[in-house]
Amino acid sequence: SIVPSIIHAMKKYKNNPIVQEHGCGTFAAMALRKPKNALRILQDNDRDGGGANAICTCMKRFPNHVPLQRQACLAIRNIVSRLVKMNENDVVDDETTTMMEATTTTAADNLVNVREIFLDLGIEYILRHISGRHQGSVDEAYAALRDLGCQVSLVKFDKDDIANGGSGTGRTMMFGETKPKFRPVFEESDELNGGGGIEDRIAAVAESNGGGTF
């Protein structure tokens, strides 16, 4: 699995927001409609804290790096939503079922654990008070909160009412009434393309953006 290499690189270059952004984006793309990959992100490389810890750590470390916040929210949403749906509706292959059984005894237990892994890391606060305050990541933050089972709502503001001296506050909308304005994948970038192994390419990108290691 490539997951341990990504987690290791995110830990090694923990002060480089570009590496963190691409790491989260890679997780988001890997987990999209792929429950086996989502499980690997959560389970692989426990000595470095696993993928969930890597995602939450970089979100706290770079609270004002909006592209990173957006990709991290997408990663969380894709991981959680896919595993929840897998437990509720989907038919999965034998390898994924074996991975689940090695971690938990029942599908219901696995559903709870997937959410609790992130909630125990304080992700609800991060999504509400860090990612959720940026215009560029608020839709993704609310999607992640929804799939984590957190109570969320959006307040609609009327800019014309504000311009006319009003409060500008419209009705409160429960998330899900309108279609979220985000794509659940990481936009393709040329920065990590090219030859060499994944760790070599990550190191090259990190070096070109100022390093970021201790």
PDB file of C-alpha atoms in Angstrom:
ATOM      1  CA  SER A   1       0.000   0.000   0.000  1.00  0.00           C
ATOM      2  CA  ILE A   2       1.161   3.529  -0.771  1.00  0.00           C
ATOM      3  CA  VAL A   3      -0.662   4.937   2.274  1.00  0.00           C
ATOM      4  CA  PRO A   4       2.251   4.526   4.748  1.00  0.00           C
ATOM      5  CA  SER A   5       4.557   6.478   2.408  1.00  0.00           C
ATOM      6  CA  ILE A   6       2.065   9.348   2.211  1.00  0.00           C
ATOM      7  CA  ILE A   7       1.577   9.427   5.977  1.00  0.00           C
ATOM      8  CA  HIS A   8       5.338   9.301   6.554  1.00  0.00           C
ATOM      9  CA  ALA A   9       5.901  12.162   4.100  1.00  0.00           C
ATOM     10  CA  MET A  10       3.198  14.276   5.774  1.00  0.00           C
ATOM     11  CA  LYS A  11       4.903  13.710   9.123  1.00  0.00           C
ATOM     12  CA  LYS A  12       8.401  14.382   7.774  1.00  0.00           C
ATOM     13  CA  TYR A  13       7.344  17.579   5.981  1.00  0.00           C
ATOM     14  CA  LYS A  14       4.813  18.651   8.581  1.00  0.00           C
ATOM     15  CA  ASN A  15       5.712  22.336   8.217  1.00  0.00           C
ATOM     16  CA  ASN A  16       5.151  22.339   4.454  1.00  0.00           C
ATOM     17  CA  PRO A  17       1.510  23.157   3.622  1.00  0.00           C
ATOM     18  CA  ILE A  18       1.874  22.120  -0.035  1.00  0.00           C
ATOM     19  CA  VAL A  19       2.877  18.577   0.929  1.00  0.00           C
ATOM     20  CA  GLN A  20       0.027  18.448   3.460  1.00  0.00           C
ATOM     21  CA  GLU A  21      -2.475  19.693   0.886  1.00  0.00           C
ATOM     22  CA  HIS A  22      -1.404  17.095  -1.679  1.00  0.00           C
ATOM     23  CA  GLY A  23      -1.421  14.360   0.958  1.00  0.00           C
ATOM     24  CA  CYS A  24      -5.012  15.165   1.919  1.00  0.00           C
ATOM     25  CA  GLY A  25      -5.984  15.471  -1.723  1.00  0.00           C
ATOM     26  CA  THR A  26      -4.525  12.067  -2.471  1.00  0.00           C
ATOM     27  CA  PHE A  27      -6.474  10.535   0.406  1.00  0.00           C
ATOM     28  CA  ALA A  28      -9.660  12.198  -0.862  1.00  0.00           C
ATOM     29  CA  ALA A  29      -9.182  10.762  -4.341  1.00  0.00           C
ATOM     30  CA  MET A  30      -8.236   7.315  -3.052  1.00  0.00           C
ATOM     31  CA  ALA A  31     -11.270   7.060  -0.770  1.00  0.00           C
ATOM     32  CA  LEU A  32     -13.836   8.240  -3.316  1.00  0.00           C
ATOM     33  CA  ARG A  33     -16.156   5.248  -3.870  1.00  0.00           C
ATOM     34  CA  LYS A  34     -13.366   2.924  -2.697  1.00  0.00           C
ATOM     35  CA  PRO A  35     -14.138   1.521   0.790  1.00  0.00           C
ATOM     36  CA  LYS A  36     -11.037  -0.688   0.739  1.00  0.00           C
ATOM     37  CA  ASN A  37      -8.846   2.385   0.270  1.00  0.00           C
ATOM     38  CA  ALA A  38     -10.756   4.283   2.945  1.00  0.00           C
ATOM     39  CA  LEU A  39     -10.069   1.493   5.428  1.00  0.00           C
ATOM     40  CA  ARG A  40      -6.381   1.440   4.537  1.00  0.00           C
ATOM     41  CA  ILE A  41      -6.105   5.179   5.148  1.00  0.00           C
ATOM     42  CA  LEU A  42      -7.499   4.684   8.643  1.00  0.00           C
ATOM     43  CA  GLN A  43      -5.562   1.511   9.456  1.00  0.00           C
ATOM     44  CA  ASP A  44      -2.157   1.738   7.779  1.00  0.00           C
ATOM     45  CA  ASN A  45       0.964   2.998   9.509  1.00  0.00           C
ATOM     46  CA  ASP A  46      -0.310   3.182  13.080  1.00  0.00           C
ATOM     47  CA  ARG A  47       3.186   4.088  14.305  1.00  0.00           C
ATOM     48  CA  ASP A  48       2.723   7.500  12.647  1.00  0.00           C
ATOM     49  CA  GLY A  49      -0.831   7.833  13.917  1.00  0.00           C
ATOM     50  CA  GLY A  50      -2.660   6.714  10.793  1.00  0.00           C
ATOM     51  CA  GLY A  51      -4.276   8.772   8.069  1.00  0.00           C
ATOM     52  CA  ALA A  52      -6.967  10.297  10.285  1.00  0.00           C
ATOM     53  CA  ASN A  53      -4.356  11.739  12.630  1.00  0.00           C
ATOM     54  CA  ALA A  54      -2.284  13.078   9.717  1.00  0.00           C
ATOM     55  CA  ILE A  55      -5.328  14.867   8.291  1.00  0.00           C
ATOM     56  CA  CYS A  56      -6.446  16.396  11.589  1.00  0.00           C
ATOM     57  CA  THR A  57      -2.914  17.463  12.538  1.00  0.00           C
ATOM     58  CA  CYS A  58      -2.297  19.424   9.348  1.00  0.00           C
ATOM     59  CA  MET A  59      -5.711  21.115   9.580  1.00  0.00           C
ATOM     60  CA  LYS A  60      -4.775  22.467  13.004  1.00  0.00           C
ATOM     61  CA  ARG A  61      -1.248  23.373  11.953  1.00  0.00           C
ATOM     62  CA  PHE A  62      -2.361  25.421   8.923  1.00  0.00           C
ATOM     63  CA  PRO A  63      -5.731  26.961   9.885  1.00  0.00           C
ATOM     64  CA  ASN A  64      -5.514  29.708   7.250  1.00  0.00           C
ATOM     65  CA  HIS A  65      -4.358  27.589   4.312  1.00  0.00           C
ATOM     66  CA  VAL A  66      -7.739  27.305   2.595  1.00  0.00           C
ATOM     67  CA  PRO A  67      -6.821  24.836  -0.195  1.00  0.00           C
ATOM     68  CA  LEU A  68      -5.443  22.462   2.446  1.00  0.00           C
ATOM     69  CA  GLN A  69      -8.599  22.837   4.563  1.00  0.00           C
ATOM     70  CA  ARG A  70     -10.751  22.055   1.557  1.00  0.00           C
ATOM     71  CA  GLN A  71      -8.825  18.928   0.586  1.00  0.00           C
ATOM     72  CA  ALA A  72      -8.748  17.713   4.183  1.00  0.00           C
ATOM     73  CA  CYS A  73     -12.531  18.111   4.450  1.00  0.00           C
ATOM     74  CA  LEU A  74     -12.977  16.205   1.204  1.00  0.00           C
ATOM     75  CA  ALA A  75     -10.746  13.413   2.497  1.00  0.00           C
ATOM     76  CA  ILE A  76     -12.754  13.116   5.718  1.00  0.00           C
ATOM     77  CA  ARG A  77     -16.057  13.226   3.877  1.00  0.00           C
ATOM     78  CA  ASN A  78     -15.031  10.618   1.306  1.00  0.00           C
ATOM     79  CA  ILE A  79     -13.595   8.267   3.940  1.00  0.00           C
ATOM     80  CA  VAL A  80     -16.536   8.487   6.326  1.00  0.00           C
ATOM     81  CA  SER A  81     -19.370   8.534   3.786  1.00  0.00           C
ATOM     82  CA  ARG A  82     -18.027   5.549   1.871  1.00  0.00           C
ATOM     83  CA  LEU A  83     -17.566   3.398   4.962  1.00  0.00           C
ATOM     84  CA  VAL A  84     -20.970   4.368   6.345  1.00  0.00           C
ATOM     85  CA  LYS A  85     -22.668   3.500   3.037  1.00  0.00           C
ATOM     86  CA  MET A  86     -20.683   0.275   2.863  1.00  0.00           C
ATOM     87  CA  ASN A  87     -22.139  -0.799   6.186  1.00  0.00           C
ATOM     88  CA  GLU A  88     -25.680   0.232   5.286  1.00  0.00           C
ATOM     89  CA  ASN A  89     -26.138  -0.728   1.649  1.00  0.00           C
ATOM     90  CA  ASP A  90     -23.136  -1.799  -0.359  1.00  0.00           C
ATOM     91  CA  VAL A  91     -21.875  -5.245  -1.301  1.00  0.00           C
ATOM     92  CA  VAL A  92     -18.106  -5.313  -0.825  1.00  0.00           C
ATOM     93  CA  ASP A  93     -15.402  -7.680  -1.971  1.00  0.00           C
ATOM     94  CA  ASP A  94     -13.861 -10.391   0.197  1.00  0.00           C
ATOM     95  CA  GLU A  95     -10.656  -8.437   0.873  1.00  0.00           C
ATOM     96  CA  THR A  96     -12.548  -5.425   2.234  1.00  0.00           C
ATOM     97  CA  THR A  97     -14.748  -7.673   4.374  1.00  0.00           C
ATOM     98  CA  THR A  98     -11.636  -9.366   5.809  1.00  0.00           C
ATOM     99  CA  MET A  99     -10.122  -5.971   6.631  1.00  0.00           C
ATOM    100  CA  MET A 100     -13.314  -4.962   8.424  1.00  0.00           C
ATOM    101  CA  GLU A 101     -13.474  -8.179  10.412  1.00  0.00           C
ATOM    102  CA  ALA A 102      -9.862  -7.764  11.512  1.00  0.00           C
ATOM    103  CA  THR A 103     -10.772  -4.432  13.094  1.00  0.00           C
ATOM    104  CA  THR A 104     -14.296  -4.888  14.428  1.00  0.00           C
ATOM    105  CA  THR A 105     -16.710  -7.697  15.109  1.00  0.00           C
ATOM    106  CA  THR A 106     -19.821  -6.312  13.412  1.00  0.00           C
ATOM    107  CA  ALA A 107     -20.742  -3.825  10.720  1.00  0.00           C
ATOM    108  CA  ALA A 108     -22.514  -1.687  13.316  1.00  0.00           C
ATOM    109  CA  ASP A 109     -19.355  -1.535  15.431  1.00  0.00           C
ATOM    110  CA  ASN A 110     -17.334  -0.546  12.375  1.00  0.00           C
ATOM    111  CA  LEU A 111     -19.777   2.281  11.586  1.00  0.00           C
ATOM    112  CA  VAL A 112     -19.380   3.719  15.073  1.00  0.00           C
ATOM    113  CA  ASN A 113     -15.606   3.322  15.064  1.00  0.00           C
ATOM    114  CA  VAL A 114     -15.132   5.104  11.739  1.00  0.00           C
ATOM    115  CA  ARG A 115     -16.870   8.190  13.064  1.00  0.00           C
ATOM    116  CA  GLU A 116     -15.315   7.980  16.506  1.00  0.00           C
ATOM    117  CA  ILE A 117     -11.794   7.809  15.077  1.00  0.00           C
ATOM    118  CA  PHE A 118     -12.236  11.335  13.747  1.00  0.00           C
ATOM    119  CA  LEU A 119     -14.437  12.672  16.545  1.00  0.00           C
ATOM    120  CA  ASP A 120     -11.941  11.532  19.182  1.00  0.00           C
ATOM    121  CA  LEU A 121      -9.287  13.589  17.369  1.00  0.00           C
ATOM    122  CA  GLY A 122     -11.400  16.737  17.798  1.00  0.00           C
ATOM    123  CA  ILE A 123     -12.462  16.994  14.168  1.00  0.00           C
ATOM    124  CA  GLU A 124     -15.886  18.491  14.944  1.00  0.00           C
ATOM    125  CA  TYR A 125     -14.305  21.601  16.455  1.00  0.00           C
ATOM    126  CA  ILE A 126     -11.815  21.842  13.576  1.00  0.00           C
ATOM    127  CA  LEU A 127     -14.545  21.621  10.942  1.00  0.00           C
ATOM    128  CA  ARG A 128     -16.804  24.129  12.666  1.00  0.00           C
ATOM    129  CA  HIS A 129     -14.244  26.717  13.767  1.00  0.00           C
ATOM    130  CA  ILE A 130     -11.370  26.408  11.296  1.00  0.00           C
ATOM    131  CA  SER A 131     -12.495  24.969   7.964  1.00  0.00           C
ATOM    132  CA  GLY A 132     -16.054  26.234   8.356  1.00  0.00           C
ATOM    133  CA  ARG A 133     -15.054  29.887   8.619  1.00  0.00           C
ATOM    134  CA  HIS A 134     -13.420  29.998   5.176  1.00  0.00           C
ATOM    135  CA  GLN A 135     -15.584  30.652   2.142  1.00  0.00           C
ATOM    136  CA  GLY A 136     -13.411  28.299   0.120  1.00  0.00           C
ATOM    137  CA  SER A 137     -13.937  25.298   2.393  1.00  0.00           C
ATOM    138  CA  VAL A 138     -17.265  25.883   4.174  1.00  0.00           C
ATOM    139  CA  ASP A 139     -19.308  23.609   1.866  1.00  0.00           C
ATOM    140  CA  GLU A 140     -16.831  20.767   2.276  1.00  0.00           C
ATOM    141  CA  ALA A 141     -16.717  21.287   6.052  1.00  0.00           C
ATOM    142  CA  TYR A 142     -20.486  21.013   6.352  1.00  0.00           C
ATOM    143  CA  ALA A 143     -20.550  17.927   4.134  1.00  0.00           C
ATOM    144  CA  ALA A 144     -17.975  16.291   6.401  1.00  0.00           C
ATOM    145  CA  LEU A 145     -19.892  17.262   9.549  1.00  0.00           C
ATOM    146  CA  ARG A 146     -23.098  15.852   8.096  1.00  0.00           C
ATOM    147  CA  ASP A 147     -21.519  12.502   7.264  1.00  0.00           C
ATOM    148  CA  LEU A 148     -19.913  12.371  10.707  1.00  0.00           C
ATOM    149  CA  GLY A 149     -23.432  12.553  12.151  1.00  0.00           C
ATOM    150  CA  CYS A 150     -23.032  16.034  13.648  1.00  0.00           C
ATOM    151  CA  GLN A 151     -25.984  18.430  13.777  1.00  0.00           C
ATOM    152  CA  VAL A 152     -25.321  21.155  11.239  1.00  0.00           C
ATOM    153  CA  SER A 153     -27.211  24.021   9.612  1.00  0.00           C
ATOM    154  CA  LEU A 154     -26.475  26.898   7.285  1.00  0.00           C
ATOM    155  CA  VAL A 155     -27.698  30.477   7.697  1.00  0.00           C
ATOM    156  CA  LYS A 156     -28.557  32.188   4.428  1.00  0.00           C
ATOM    157  CA  PHE A 157     -27.567  35.861   4.212  1.00  0.00           C
ATOM    158  CA  ASP A 158     -29.254  38.343   1.892  1.00  0.00           C
ATOM    159  CA  LYS A 159     -26.648  40.808   0.603  1.00  0.00           C
ATOM    160  CA  ASP A 160     -29.344  43.180  -0.720  1.00  0.00           C
ATOM    161  CA  ASP A 161     -30.944  43.320   2.724  1.00  0.00           C
ATOM    162  CA  ILE A 162     -27.558  44.109   4.276  1.00  0.00           C
ATOM    163  CA  ALA A 163     -26.980  46.880   1.719  1.00  0.00           C
ATOM    164  CA  ASN A 164     -30.344  48.397   2.666  1.00  0.00           C
ATOM    165  CA  GLY A 165     -29.462  48.474   6.348  1.00  0.00           C
ATOM    166  CA  GLY A 166     -31.086  45.228   7.428  1.00  0.00           C
ATOM    167  CA  SER A 167     -29.547  42.369   9.357  1.00  0.00           C
ATOM    168  CA  GLY A 168     -29.220  40.331   6.200  1.00  0.00           C
ATOM    169  CA  THR A 169     -30.153  37.144   7.998  1.00  0.00           C
ATOM    170  CA  GLY A 170     -32.494  34.858   6.131  1.00  0.00           C
ATOM    171  CA  ARG A 171     -33.941  31.518   7.111  1.00  0.00           C
ATOM    172  CA  THR A 172     -31.796  28.797   8.567  1.00  0.00           C
ATOM    173  CA  MET A 173     -31.321  25.929   6.134  1.00  0.00           C
ATOM    174  CA  MET A 174     -30.561  22.442   7.285  1.00  0.00           C
ATOM    175  CA  PHE A 175     -27.610  21.123   5.335  1.00  0.00           C
ATOM    176  CA  GLY A 176     -28.839  18.900   2.534  1.00  0.00           C
ATOM    177  CA  GLU A 177     -31.660  21.158   1.347  1.00  0.00           C
ATOM    178  CA  THR A 178     -29.398  22.545  -1.349  1.00  0.00           C
ATOM    179  CA  LYS A 179     -26.768  20.760  -3.390  1.00  0.00           C
ATOM    180  CA  PRO A 180     -23.261  21.306  -1.963  1.00  0.00           C
ATOM    181  CA  LYS A 181     -21.023  23.297  -4.267  1.00  0.00           C
ATOM    182  CA  PHE A 182     -17.998  21.069  -4.293  1.00  0.00           C
ATOM    183  CA  ARG A 183     -16.399  18.305  -6.278  1.00  0.00           C
ATOM    184  CA  PRO A 184     -15.482  15.296  -4.125  1.00  0.00           C
ATOM    185  CA  VAL A 185     -12.073  14.932  -5.740  1.00  0.00           C
ATOM    186  CA  PHE A 186      -8.715  16.653  -5.756  1.00  0.00           C
ATOM    187  CA  GLU A 187      -8.017  18.831  -8.782  1.00  0.00           C
ATOM    188  CA  GLU A 188      -5.215  17.389 -10.887  1.00  0.00           C
ATOM    189  CA  SER A 189      -1.862  19.044 -10.407  1.00  0.00           C
ATOM    190  CA  ASP A 190       1.398  18.750 -12.297  1.00  0.00           C
ATOM    191  CA  GLU A 191       3.497  19.266  -9.159  1.00  0.00           C
ATOM    192  CA  LEU A 192       3.571  15.578  -8.212  1.00  0.00           C
ATOM    193  CA  ASN A 193       3.666  14.185 -11.737  1.00  0.00           C
ATOM    194  CA  GLY A 194       6.813  12.843 -13.305  1.00  0.00           C
ATOM    195  CA  GLY A 195       9.239  10.043 -12.685  1.00  0.00           C
ATOM    196  CA  GLY A 196      10.512   8.561  -9.459  1.00  0.00           C
ATOM    197  CA  GLY A 197       8.798   7.023  -6.470  1.00  0.00           C
ATOM    198  CA  ILE A 198       6.104   8.822  -4.493  1.00  0.00           C
ATOM    199  CA  GLU A 199       8.456   9.709  -1.626  1.00  0.00           C
ATOM    200  CA  ASP A 200      11.068  11.122  -4.042  1.00  0.00           C
ATOM    201  CA  ARG A 201       8.444  13.245  -5.762  1.00  0.00           C
ATOM    202  CA  ILE A 202       7.042  14.501  -2.452  1.00  0.00           C
ATOM    203  CA  ALA A 203      10.561  15.419  -1.328  1.00  0.00           C
ATOM    204  CA  ALA A 204      11.135  17.314  -4.584  1.00  0.00           C
ATOM    205  CA  VAL A 205       7.926  19.305  -4.178  1.00  0.00           C
ATOM    206  CA  ALA A 206       8.731  20.031  -0.536  1.00  0.00           C
ATOM    207  CA  GLU A 207      12.223  21.218  -1.421  1.00  0.00           C
ATOM    208  CA  SER A 208      10.869  23.548  -4.124  1.00  0.00           C
ATOM    209  CA  ASN A 209       8.480  25.060  -1.597  1.00  0.00           C
ATOM    210  CA  GLY A 210      10.974  25.711   1.191  1.00  0.00           C
ATOM    211  CA  GLY A 211      11.367  22.322   2.827  1.00  0.00           C
ATOM    212  CA  GLY A 212       9.296  22.202   5.971  1.00  0.00           C
ATOM    213  CA  THR A 213      11.146  19.569   7.996  1.00  0.00           C
ATOM    214  CA  PHE A 214      12.778  19.836  11.374  1.00  0.00           C
TER     215      PHE A 214
END
